[in-house]
Coordinates of C-alpha atoms and ligand atoms in Angstrom, one line a residue:
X912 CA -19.0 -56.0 4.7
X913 CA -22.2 -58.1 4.3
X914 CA -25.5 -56.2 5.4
X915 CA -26.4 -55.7 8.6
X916 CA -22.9 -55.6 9.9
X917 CA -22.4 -55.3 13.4
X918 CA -20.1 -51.8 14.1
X919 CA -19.5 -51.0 17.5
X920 CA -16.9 -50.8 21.0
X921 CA -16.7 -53.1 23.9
X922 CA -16.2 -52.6 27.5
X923 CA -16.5 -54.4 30.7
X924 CA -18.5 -53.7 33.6
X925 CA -15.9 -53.7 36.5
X926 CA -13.5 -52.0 34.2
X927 CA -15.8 -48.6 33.4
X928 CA -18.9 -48.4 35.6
X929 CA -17.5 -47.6 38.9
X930 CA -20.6 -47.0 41.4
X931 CA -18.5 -49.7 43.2
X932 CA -21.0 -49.7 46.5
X933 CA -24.0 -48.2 45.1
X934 CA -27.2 -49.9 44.1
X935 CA -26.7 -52.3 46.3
X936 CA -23.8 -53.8 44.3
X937 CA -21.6 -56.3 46.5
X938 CA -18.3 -56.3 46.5
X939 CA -16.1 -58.5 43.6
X940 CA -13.0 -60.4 44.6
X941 CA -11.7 -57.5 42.0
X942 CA -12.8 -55.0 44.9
X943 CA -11.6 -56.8 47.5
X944 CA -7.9 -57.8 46.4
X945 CA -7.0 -54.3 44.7
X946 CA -8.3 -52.5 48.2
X947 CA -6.3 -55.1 50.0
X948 CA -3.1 -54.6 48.3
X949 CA -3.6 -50.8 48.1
X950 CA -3.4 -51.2 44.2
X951 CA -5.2 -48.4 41.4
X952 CA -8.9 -49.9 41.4
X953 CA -12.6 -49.4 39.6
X954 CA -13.8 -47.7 42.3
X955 CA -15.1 -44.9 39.9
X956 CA -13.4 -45.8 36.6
X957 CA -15.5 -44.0 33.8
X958 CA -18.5 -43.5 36.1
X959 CA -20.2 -44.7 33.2
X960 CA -23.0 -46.1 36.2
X961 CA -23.8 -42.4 36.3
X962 CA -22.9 -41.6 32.5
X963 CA -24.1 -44.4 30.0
X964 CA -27.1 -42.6 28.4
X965 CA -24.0 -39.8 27.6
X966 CA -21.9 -42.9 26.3
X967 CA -24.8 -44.7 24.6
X968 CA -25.9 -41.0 22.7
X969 CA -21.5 -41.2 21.5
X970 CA -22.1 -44.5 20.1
X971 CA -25.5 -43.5 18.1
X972 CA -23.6 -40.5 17.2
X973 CA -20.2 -42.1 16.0
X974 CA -22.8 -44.5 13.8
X975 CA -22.4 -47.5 16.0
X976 CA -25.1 -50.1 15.6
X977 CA -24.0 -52.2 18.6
X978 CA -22.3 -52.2 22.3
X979 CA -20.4 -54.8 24.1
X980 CA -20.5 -54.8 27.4
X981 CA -21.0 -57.4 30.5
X982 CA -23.0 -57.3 33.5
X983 CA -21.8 -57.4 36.9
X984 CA -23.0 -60.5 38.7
X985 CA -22.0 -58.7 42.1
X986 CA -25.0 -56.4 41.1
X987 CA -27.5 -58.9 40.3
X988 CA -27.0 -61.5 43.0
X989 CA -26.5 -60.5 46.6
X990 CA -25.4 -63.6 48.3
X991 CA -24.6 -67.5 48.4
X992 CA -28.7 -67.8 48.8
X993 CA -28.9 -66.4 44.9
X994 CA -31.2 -63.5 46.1
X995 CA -32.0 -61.0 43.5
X996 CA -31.1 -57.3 44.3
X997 CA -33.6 -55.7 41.9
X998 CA -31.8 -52.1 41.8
X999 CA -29.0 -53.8 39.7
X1000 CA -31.9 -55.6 37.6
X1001 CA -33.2 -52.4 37.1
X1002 CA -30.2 -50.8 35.8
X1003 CA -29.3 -52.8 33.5
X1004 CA -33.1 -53.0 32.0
X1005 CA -31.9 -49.1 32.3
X1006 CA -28.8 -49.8 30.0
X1007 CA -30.6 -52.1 27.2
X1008 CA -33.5 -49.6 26.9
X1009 CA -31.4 -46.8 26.5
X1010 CA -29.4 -48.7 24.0
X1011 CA -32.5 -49.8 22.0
X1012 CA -33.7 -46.8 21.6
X1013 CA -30.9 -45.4 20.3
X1014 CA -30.9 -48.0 17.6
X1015 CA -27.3 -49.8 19.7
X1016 CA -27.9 -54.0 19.6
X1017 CA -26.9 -55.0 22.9
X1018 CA -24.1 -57.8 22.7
X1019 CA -23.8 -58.9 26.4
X1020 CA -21.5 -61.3 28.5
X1021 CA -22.8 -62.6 31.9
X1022 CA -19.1 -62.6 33.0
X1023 CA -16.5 -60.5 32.5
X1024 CA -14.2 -61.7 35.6
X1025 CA -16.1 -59.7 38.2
X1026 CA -16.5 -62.5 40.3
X1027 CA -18.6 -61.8 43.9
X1028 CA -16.7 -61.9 46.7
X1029 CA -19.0 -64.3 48.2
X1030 CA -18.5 -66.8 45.9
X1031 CA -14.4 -66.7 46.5
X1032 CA -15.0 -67.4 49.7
X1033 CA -16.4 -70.7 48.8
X1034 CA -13.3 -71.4 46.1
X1035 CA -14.1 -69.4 43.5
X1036 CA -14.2 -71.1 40.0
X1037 CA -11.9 -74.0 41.1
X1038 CA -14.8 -74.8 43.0
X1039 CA -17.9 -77.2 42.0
X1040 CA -20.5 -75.1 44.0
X1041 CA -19.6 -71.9 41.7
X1042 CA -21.0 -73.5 38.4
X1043 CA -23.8 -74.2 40.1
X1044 CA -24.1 -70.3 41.1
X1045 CA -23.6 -69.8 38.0
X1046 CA -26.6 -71.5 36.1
X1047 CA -28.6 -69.7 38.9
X1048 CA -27.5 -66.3 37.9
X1049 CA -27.7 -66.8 34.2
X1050 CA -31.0 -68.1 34.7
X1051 CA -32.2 -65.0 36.1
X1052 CA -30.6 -62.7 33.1
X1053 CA -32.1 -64.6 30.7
X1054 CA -35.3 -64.5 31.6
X1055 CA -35.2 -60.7 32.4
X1056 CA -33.3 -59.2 29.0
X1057 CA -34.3 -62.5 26.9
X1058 CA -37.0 -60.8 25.1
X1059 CA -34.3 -57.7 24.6
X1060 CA -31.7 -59.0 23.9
X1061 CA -30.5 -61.3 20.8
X1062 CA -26.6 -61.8 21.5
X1063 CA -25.6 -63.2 24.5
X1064 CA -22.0 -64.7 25.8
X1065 CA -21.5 -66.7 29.0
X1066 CA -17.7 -65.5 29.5
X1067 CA -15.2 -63.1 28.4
X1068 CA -11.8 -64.9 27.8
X1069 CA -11.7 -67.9 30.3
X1070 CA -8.2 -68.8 29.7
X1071 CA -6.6 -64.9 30.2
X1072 CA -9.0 -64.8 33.3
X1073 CA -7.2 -68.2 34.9
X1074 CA -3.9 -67.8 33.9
X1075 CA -3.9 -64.8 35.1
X1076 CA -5.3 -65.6 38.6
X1077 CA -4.0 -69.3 39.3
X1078 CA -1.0 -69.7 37.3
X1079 CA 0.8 -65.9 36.7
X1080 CA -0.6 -64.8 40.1
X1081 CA -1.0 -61.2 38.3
X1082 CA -4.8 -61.0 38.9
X1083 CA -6.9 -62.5 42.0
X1084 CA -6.9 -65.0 43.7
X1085 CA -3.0 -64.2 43.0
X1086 CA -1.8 -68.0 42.9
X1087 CA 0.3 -70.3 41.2
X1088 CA -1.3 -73.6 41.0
X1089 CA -1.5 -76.0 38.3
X1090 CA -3.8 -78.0 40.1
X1091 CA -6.5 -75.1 40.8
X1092 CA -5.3 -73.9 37.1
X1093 CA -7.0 -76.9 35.9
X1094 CA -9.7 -77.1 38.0
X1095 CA -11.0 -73.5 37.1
X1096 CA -10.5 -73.9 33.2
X1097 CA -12.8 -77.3 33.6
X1098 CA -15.5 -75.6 35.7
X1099 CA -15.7 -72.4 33.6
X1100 CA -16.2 -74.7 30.3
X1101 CA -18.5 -76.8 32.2
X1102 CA -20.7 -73.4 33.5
X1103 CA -20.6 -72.1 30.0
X1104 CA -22.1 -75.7 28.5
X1105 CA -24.9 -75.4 31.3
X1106 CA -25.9 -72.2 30.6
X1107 CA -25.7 -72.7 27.0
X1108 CA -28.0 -75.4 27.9
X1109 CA -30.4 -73.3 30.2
X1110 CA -30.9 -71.3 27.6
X1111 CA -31.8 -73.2 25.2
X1112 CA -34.4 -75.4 27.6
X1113 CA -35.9 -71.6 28.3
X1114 CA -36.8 -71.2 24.7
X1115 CA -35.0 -68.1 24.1
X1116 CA -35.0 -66.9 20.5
X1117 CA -31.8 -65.2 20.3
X1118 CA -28.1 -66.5 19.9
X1119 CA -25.7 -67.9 22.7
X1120 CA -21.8 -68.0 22.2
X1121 CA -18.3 -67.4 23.9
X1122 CA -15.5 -65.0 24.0
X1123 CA -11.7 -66.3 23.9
X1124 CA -8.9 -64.5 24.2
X1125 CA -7.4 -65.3 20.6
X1126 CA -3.6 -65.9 20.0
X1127 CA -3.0 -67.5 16.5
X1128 CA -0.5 -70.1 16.5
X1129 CA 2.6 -69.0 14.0
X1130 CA 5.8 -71.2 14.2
X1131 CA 9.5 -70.0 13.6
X1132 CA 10.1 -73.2 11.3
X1133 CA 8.3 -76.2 9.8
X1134 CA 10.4 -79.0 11.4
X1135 CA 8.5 -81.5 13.4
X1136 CA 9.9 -80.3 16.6
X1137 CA 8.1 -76.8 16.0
X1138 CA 5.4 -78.2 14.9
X1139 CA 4.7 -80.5 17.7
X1140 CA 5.3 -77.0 20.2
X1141 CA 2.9 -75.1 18.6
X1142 CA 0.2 -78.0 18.8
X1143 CA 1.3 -78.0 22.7
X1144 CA 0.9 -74.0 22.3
X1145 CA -2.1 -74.4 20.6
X1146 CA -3.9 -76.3 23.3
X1147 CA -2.6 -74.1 25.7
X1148 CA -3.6 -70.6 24.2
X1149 CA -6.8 -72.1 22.0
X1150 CA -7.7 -75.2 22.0
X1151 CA -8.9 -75.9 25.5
X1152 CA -11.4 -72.8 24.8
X1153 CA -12.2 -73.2 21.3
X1154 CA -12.7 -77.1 20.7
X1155 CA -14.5 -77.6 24.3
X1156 CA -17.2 -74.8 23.6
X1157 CA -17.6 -75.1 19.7
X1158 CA -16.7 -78.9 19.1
X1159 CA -17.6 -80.4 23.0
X1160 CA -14.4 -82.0 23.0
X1161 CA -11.8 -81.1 25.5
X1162 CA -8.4 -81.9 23.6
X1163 CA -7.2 -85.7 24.3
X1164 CA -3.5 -85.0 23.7
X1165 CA -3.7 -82.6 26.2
X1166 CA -5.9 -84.2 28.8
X1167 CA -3.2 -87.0 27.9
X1168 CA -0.6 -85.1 29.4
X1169 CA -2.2 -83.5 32.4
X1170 CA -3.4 -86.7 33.4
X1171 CA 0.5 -87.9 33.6
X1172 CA 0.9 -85.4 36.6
X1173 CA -2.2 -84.2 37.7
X1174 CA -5.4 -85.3 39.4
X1175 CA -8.3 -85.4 37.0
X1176 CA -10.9 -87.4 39.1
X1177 CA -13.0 -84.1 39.5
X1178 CA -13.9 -84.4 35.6
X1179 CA -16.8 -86.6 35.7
X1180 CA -19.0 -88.5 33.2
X1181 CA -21.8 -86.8 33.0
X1182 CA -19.9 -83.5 32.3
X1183 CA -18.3 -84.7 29.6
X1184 CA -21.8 -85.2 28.2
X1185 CA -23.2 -81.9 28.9
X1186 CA -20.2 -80.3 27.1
X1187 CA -20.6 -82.8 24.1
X1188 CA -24.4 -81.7 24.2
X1189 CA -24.6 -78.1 24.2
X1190 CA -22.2 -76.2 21.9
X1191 CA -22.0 -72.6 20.7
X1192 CA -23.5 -71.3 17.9
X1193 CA -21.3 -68.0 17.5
X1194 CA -17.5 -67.5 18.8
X1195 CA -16.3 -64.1 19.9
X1196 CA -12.4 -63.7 19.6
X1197 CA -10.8 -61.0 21.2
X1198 CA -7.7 -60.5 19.0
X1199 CA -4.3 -58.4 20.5
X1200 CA -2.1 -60.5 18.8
X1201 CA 0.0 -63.6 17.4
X1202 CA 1.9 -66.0 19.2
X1203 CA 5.0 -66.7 17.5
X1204 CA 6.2 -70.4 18.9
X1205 CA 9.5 -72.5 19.3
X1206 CA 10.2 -75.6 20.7
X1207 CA 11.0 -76.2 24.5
X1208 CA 14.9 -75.7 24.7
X1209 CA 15.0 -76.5 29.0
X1210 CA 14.5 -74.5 32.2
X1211 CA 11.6 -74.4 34.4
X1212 CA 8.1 -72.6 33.5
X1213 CA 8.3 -68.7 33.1
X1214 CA 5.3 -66.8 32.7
X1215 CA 5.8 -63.1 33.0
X1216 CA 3.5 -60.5 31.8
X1217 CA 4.6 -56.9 31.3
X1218 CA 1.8 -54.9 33.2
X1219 CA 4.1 -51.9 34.0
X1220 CA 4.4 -50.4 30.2
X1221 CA 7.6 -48.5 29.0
X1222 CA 9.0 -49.3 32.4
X1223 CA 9.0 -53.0 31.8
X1224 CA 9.2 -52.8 27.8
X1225 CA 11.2 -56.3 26.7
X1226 CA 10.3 -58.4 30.2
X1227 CA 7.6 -60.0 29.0
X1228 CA 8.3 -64.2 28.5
X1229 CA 6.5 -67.5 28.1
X1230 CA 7.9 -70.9 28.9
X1231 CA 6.0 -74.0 29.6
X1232 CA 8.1 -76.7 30.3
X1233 CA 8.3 -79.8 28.2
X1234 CA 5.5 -78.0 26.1
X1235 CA 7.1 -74.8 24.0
X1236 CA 8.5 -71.4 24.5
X1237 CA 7.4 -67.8 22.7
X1238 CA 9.3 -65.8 21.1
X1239 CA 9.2 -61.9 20.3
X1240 CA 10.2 -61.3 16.4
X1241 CA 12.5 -58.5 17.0
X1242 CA 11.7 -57.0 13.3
X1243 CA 8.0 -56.8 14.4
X1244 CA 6.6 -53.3 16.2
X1245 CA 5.5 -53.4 19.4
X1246 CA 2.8 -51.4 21.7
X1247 CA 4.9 -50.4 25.0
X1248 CA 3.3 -53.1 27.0
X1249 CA 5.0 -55.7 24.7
X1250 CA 2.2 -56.1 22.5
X1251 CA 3.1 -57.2 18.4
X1252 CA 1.5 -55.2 16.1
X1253 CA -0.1 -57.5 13.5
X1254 CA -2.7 -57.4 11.6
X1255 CA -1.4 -60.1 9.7
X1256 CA -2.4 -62.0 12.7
X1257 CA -5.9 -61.4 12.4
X1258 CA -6.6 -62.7 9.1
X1259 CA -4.5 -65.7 9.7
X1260 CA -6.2 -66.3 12.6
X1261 CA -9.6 -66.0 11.2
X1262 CA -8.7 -68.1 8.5
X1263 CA -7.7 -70.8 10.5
X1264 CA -10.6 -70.7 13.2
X1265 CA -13.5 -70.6 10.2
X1266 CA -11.5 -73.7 8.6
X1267 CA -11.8 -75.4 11.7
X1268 CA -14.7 -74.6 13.2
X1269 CA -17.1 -73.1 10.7
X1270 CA -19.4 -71.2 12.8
X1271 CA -19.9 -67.4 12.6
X1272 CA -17.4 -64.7 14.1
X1273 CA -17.7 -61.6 16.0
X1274 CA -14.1 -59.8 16.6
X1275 CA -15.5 -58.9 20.1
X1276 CA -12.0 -57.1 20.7
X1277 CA -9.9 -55.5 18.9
X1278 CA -7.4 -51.7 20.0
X1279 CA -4.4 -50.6 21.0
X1280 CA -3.3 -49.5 24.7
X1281 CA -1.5 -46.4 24.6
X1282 CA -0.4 -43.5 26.9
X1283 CA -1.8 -40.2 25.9
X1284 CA -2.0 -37.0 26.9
X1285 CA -5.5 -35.8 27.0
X1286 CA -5.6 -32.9 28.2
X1287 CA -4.6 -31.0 24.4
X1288 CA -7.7 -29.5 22.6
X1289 CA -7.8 -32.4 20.2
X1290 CA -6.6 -35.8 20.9
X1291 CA -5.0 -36.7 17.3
X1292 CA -4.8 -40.6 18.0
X1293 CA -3.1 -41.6 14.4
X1294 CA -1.6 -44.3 15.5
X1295 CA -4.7 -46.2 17.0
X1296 CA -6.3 -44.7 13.4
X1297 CA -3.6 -46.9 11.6
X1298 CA -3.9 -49.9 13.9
X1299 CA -7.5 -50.0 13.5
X1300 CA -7.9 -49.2 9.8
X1301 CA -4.9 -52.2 9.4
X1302 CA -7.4 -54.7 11.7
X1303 CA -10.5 -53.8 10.1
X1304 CA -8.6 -54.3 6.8
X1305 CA -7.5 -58.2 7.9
X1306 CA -10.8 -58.9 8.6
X1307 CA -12.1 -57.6 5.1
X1308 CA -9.5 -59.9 3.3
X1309 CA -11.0 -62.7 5.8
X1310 CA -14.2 -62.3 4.1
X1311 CA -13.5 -62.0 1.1
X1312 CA -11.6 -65.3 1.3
X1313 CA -15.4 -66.6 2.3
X1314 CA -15.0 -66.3 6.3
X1315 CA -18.1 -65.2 7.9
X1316 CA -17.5 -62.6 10.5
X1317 CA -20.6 -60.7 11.6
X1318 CA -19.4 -58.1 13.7
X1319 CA -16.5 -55.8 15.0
X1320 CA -16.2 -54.2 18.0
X1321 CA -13.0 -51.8 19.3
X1322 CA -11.8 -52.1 22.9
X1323 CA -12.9 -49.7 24.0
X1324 CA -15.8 -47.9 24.0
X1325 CA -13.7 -45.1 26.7
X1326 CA -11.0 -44.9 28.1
X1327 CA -11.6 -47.2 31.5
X1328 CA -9.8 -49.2 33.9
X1329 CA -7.0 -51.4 33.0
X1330 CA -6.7 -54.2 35.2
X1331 CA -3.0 -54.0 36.6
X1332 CA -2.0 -51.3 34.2
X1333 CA -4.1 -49.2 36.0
X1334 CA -5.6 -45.9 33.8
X1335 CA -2.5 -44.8 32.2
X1336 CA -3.2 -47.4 29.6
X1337 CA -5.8 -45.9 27.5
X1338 CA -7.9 -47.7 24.8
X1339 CA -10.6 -45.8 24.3
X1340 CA -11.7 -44.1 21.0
X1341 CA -13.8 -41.5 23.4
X1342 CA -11.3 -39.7 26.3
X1343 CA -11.9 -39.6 29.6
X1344 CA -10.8 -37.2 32.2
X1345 CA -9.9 -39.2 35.4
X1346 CA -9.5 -36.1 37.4
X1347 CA -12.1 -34.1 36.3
X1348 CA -15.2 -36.1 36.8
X1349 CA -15.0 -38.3 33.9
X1350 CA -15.6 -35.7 31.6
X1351 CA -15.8 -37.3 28.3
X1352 CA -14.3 -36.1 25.3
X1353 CA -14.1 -38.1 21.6
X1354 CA -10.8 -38.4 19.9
X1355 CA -9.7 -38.5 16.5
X1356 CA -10.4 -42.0 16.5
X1357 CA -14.2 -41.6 17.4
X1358 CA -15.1 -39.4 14.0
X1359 CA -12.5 -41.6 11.7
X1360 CA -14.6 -44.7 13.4
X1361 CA -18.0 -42.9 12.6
X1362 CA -17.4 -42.9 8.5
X1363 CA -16.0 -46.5 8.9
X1364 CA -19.4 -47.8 10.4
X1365 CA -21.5 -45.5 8.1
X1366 CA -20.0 -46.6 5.3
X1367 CA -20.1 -50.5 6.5
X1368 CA -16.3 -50.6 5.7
X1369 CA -15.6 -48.4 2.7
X1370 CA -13.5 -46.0 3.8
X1371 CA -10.7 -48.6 5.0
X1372 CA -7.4 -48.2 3.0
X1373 CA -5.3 -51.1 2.0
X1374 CA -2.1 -50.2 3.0
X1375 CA 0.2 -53.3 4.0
X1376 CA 1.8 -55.9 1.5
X1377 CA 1.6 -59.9 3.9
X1378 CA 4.4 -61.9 4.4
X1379 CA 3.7 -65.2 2.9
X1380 CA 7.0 -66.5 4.4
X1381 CA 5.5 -67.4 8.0
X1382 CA 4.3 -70.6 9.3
X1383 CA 1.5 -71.6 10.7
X1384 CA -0.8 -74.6 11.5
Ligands
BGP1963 C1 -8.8 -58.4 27.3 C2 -9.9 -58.2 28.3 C3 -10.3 -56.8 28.5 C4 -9.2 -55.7 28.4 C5 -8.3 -56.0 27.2 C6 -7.0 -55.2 27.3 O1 -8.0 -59.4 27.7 O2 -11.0 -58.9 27.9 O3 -11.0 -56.7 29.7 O4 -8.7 -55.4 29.5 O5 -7.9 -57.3 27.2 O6 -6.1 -55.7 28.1 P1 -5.3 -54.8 29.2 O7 -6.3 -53.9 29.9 O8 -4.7 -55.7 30.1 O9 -4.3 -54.0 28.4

């Protein structure tokens, strides 16, 4: 990799911090709806509110020269009046420090889907008044860290976050509703072109981007009819994300076809400028896997994500009627929560992204969920030590092809909270002992990851031939 590489792990604050009413934190609608529906929550998760400077000494330890992570808005603003509760200022000044000193370049995102509570009450993000909230809060952020910090991101995946919550109906506020669907996806892209905006206008000297949950477009043929589902797919999973934030155009085909059934009139003029005028300058993709598309072949919409593992291995589907289906590839391998395995994927993807958009590339994202037993004296993860050596792997061919990507970081740092899956699904390259106050303990993954970031790459084998038979856009 090029010098000054950026090696590190990713987490999220609602997923690992825990200290869920302390510090004057107020409660997310995460808090709120798992408590509700007596579901596994982040109450504690990986206590890493109480145990960062252990997790930021692993990183500077396992050779790491960066950390993702997000702040929680519900620590930094109290209320709809945008009052400042400086404990949670304070610990995350804590957090950078720590992580500066330790040689760790901060790579933070204002939102990683722990929305307050207050501000669901109003709506949420299908709701005008939230962007609004928004700039406010980024606002304050910037202008505490801005002279700290260099990399910045307004949101973590947009599209996973309001699928998931207004269309699936997995994650809060647990709807289906096409209407609110579109509503949130335009406010979010909106709120990111604002604060992109703010922060430029403040003068801040570092760089501003956006993480999207990346699904490369493959198709099972290269007849017109597949071709014209995985541009329907495209928008769907990508384009909506990519082209609004990087290119300040919201796809027209699509708008097209969403005005046909839906109510638009909310978009207005002047947003349309604001998104034209402030653009990215970086991209963060989070990359799991591939979508593999077909044409629509009838029935009504299906979205089902597997969030019960082995239990509900083979359940997953997507269908979007009139648009296109997925498909699983049944020769492919898959993680027990219906994930593909391919790193092919990857350097497709990139490929296809730095063609089309030409800006620079963090993978912010990149692991494998897993159940594991971690209780053994030393947790021999080889299989997440093959995925990752495969990823890293398709990103090096990326480069050498002339993409410039900047930065990798694994999900995640430790294990931590799930979302629906709970805390049997563990991603972490460092272990972490639920039942026994978070005890923290590194496996095999964590000193095979050290030599990879000391020796910026080198140590990565080349180990899989590519199909060249697959088609993609
Ligand atoms: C991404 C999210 C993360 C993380 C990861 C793994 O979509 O940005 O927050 O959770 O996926 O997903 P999961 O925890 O559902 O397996």
């Amino acid at each position: 990799m090029k010098e000054n590489f950026l090696w590190g792990t990713a987490t999220a604050s609602y997923q690992c911090e825990g200290g869920w009413n302390e510090g004057g934190r107020v409660p997310s609608l995460w808090d709120i709806f798992l408590h509700k529906n007596n579901l596994e929550n982040g109450n504690v998760a990986s206590d890493h509110y109480h145990q960062y400077k252990e997790d930021i000494r692993l990183m500077k330890e396992g050779g790491h020269n960066t950390y993702r992570f997000s702040l929680a808005w519900p620590r930094i603003i109290k209320n709809l009046q945008g009052e400042v509760n400086q404990e949670g200022i304070n610990f995350y000044h804590n957090v950078i420090d720590e992580c500066l000193a330790n040689g760790i370049e901060p790579f933070i995102t204002l939102f990683h889907w722990d929305l307050p509570q207050y501000l669901e009450e109003i709506g949420g993000w299908a709701s005008r008044e939230v962007v609004a909230a928004f700039e406010h809060y980024a606002a304050i952020v910037f202008k505490e860290y801005g002279d700290k910090v260099t990399y910045w991101t307004t949101f973590n995946e947009p599209r996973y976050y309001v699928f998931s919550g207004y269309k699936i109906g997995n994650y809060p506020p647990a709807i289906d509703d096409t209407q609110l669907t579109i509503q949130a996806s335009f406010y979010m892209m909106l709120a990111n072109a604002k604060a992109v905006k703010q922060y430029r206008e403040m003068g801040q000297n570092g760089k501003i981007g956006i993480v999207h949950s990346y699904s490369p477009i493959f198709g099972i043929d290269d007849s017109l009819e597949t071709k014209i589902a995985m541009r329907n797919a495209d928008n769907y999973f990508n384009n909506w994300i990519l082209d609004t934030a990087i290119l300040g155009e919201i796809p027209v085909d699509m708008l097209g076809r969403l005005h046909e059934k839906y109510d638009l009139s909310f978009m207005k003029t002047d947003d349309f400028k604001t998104i034209k005028e402030n653009t990215v300058e970086f991209v963060g993709l989070n990359y799991y896997a591939r979508a593999l598309i077909r044409p629509y072949s009838g029935g009504e919409t299906i979205l089902r994500i597997n969030n019960s593992g082995a239990e509900g291995r083979g359940t997953s589907k997507v269908v979007v009627k009139n648009w296109f289906e997925q498909v699983w590839d049944p020769t492919s391998e898959f993680t027990e929560w219906d994930t593909e395995i391919y790193p092919q994927g990857l350097y497709e993807g990139i490929m296809m992204a730095y063609r089309k958009y030409g800006i620079p590339i963090y993978i912010t994202e990149n692991g494998i969920g897993m159940y594991e037993d971690i209780t053994v004296e030393s947790i021999r993860d080889e299989k997440r030590i093959e995925f990752l050596n495969d990823h890293i792997d398709a990103i090096q061919r990326a480069v050498e092809e002339g993409a410039d990507v900047r930065g990798y970081y694994i999900w995640s740092t430790m294990d931590l909270y799930s979302w629906k899956n709970g805390h049997d699904k563990r991603y972490g390259l460092v272990a972490i002992d639920f039942e026994n106050d978070c005890k923290r303990k590194p496996k095999a993954s964590y000193y095979w990851y050290k030599q990879v970031c000391e020796s910026n790459g080198k140590t990565i084998e080349r180990k899989r031939e590519y199909d060249s038979n697959f088609v993609s856009l």
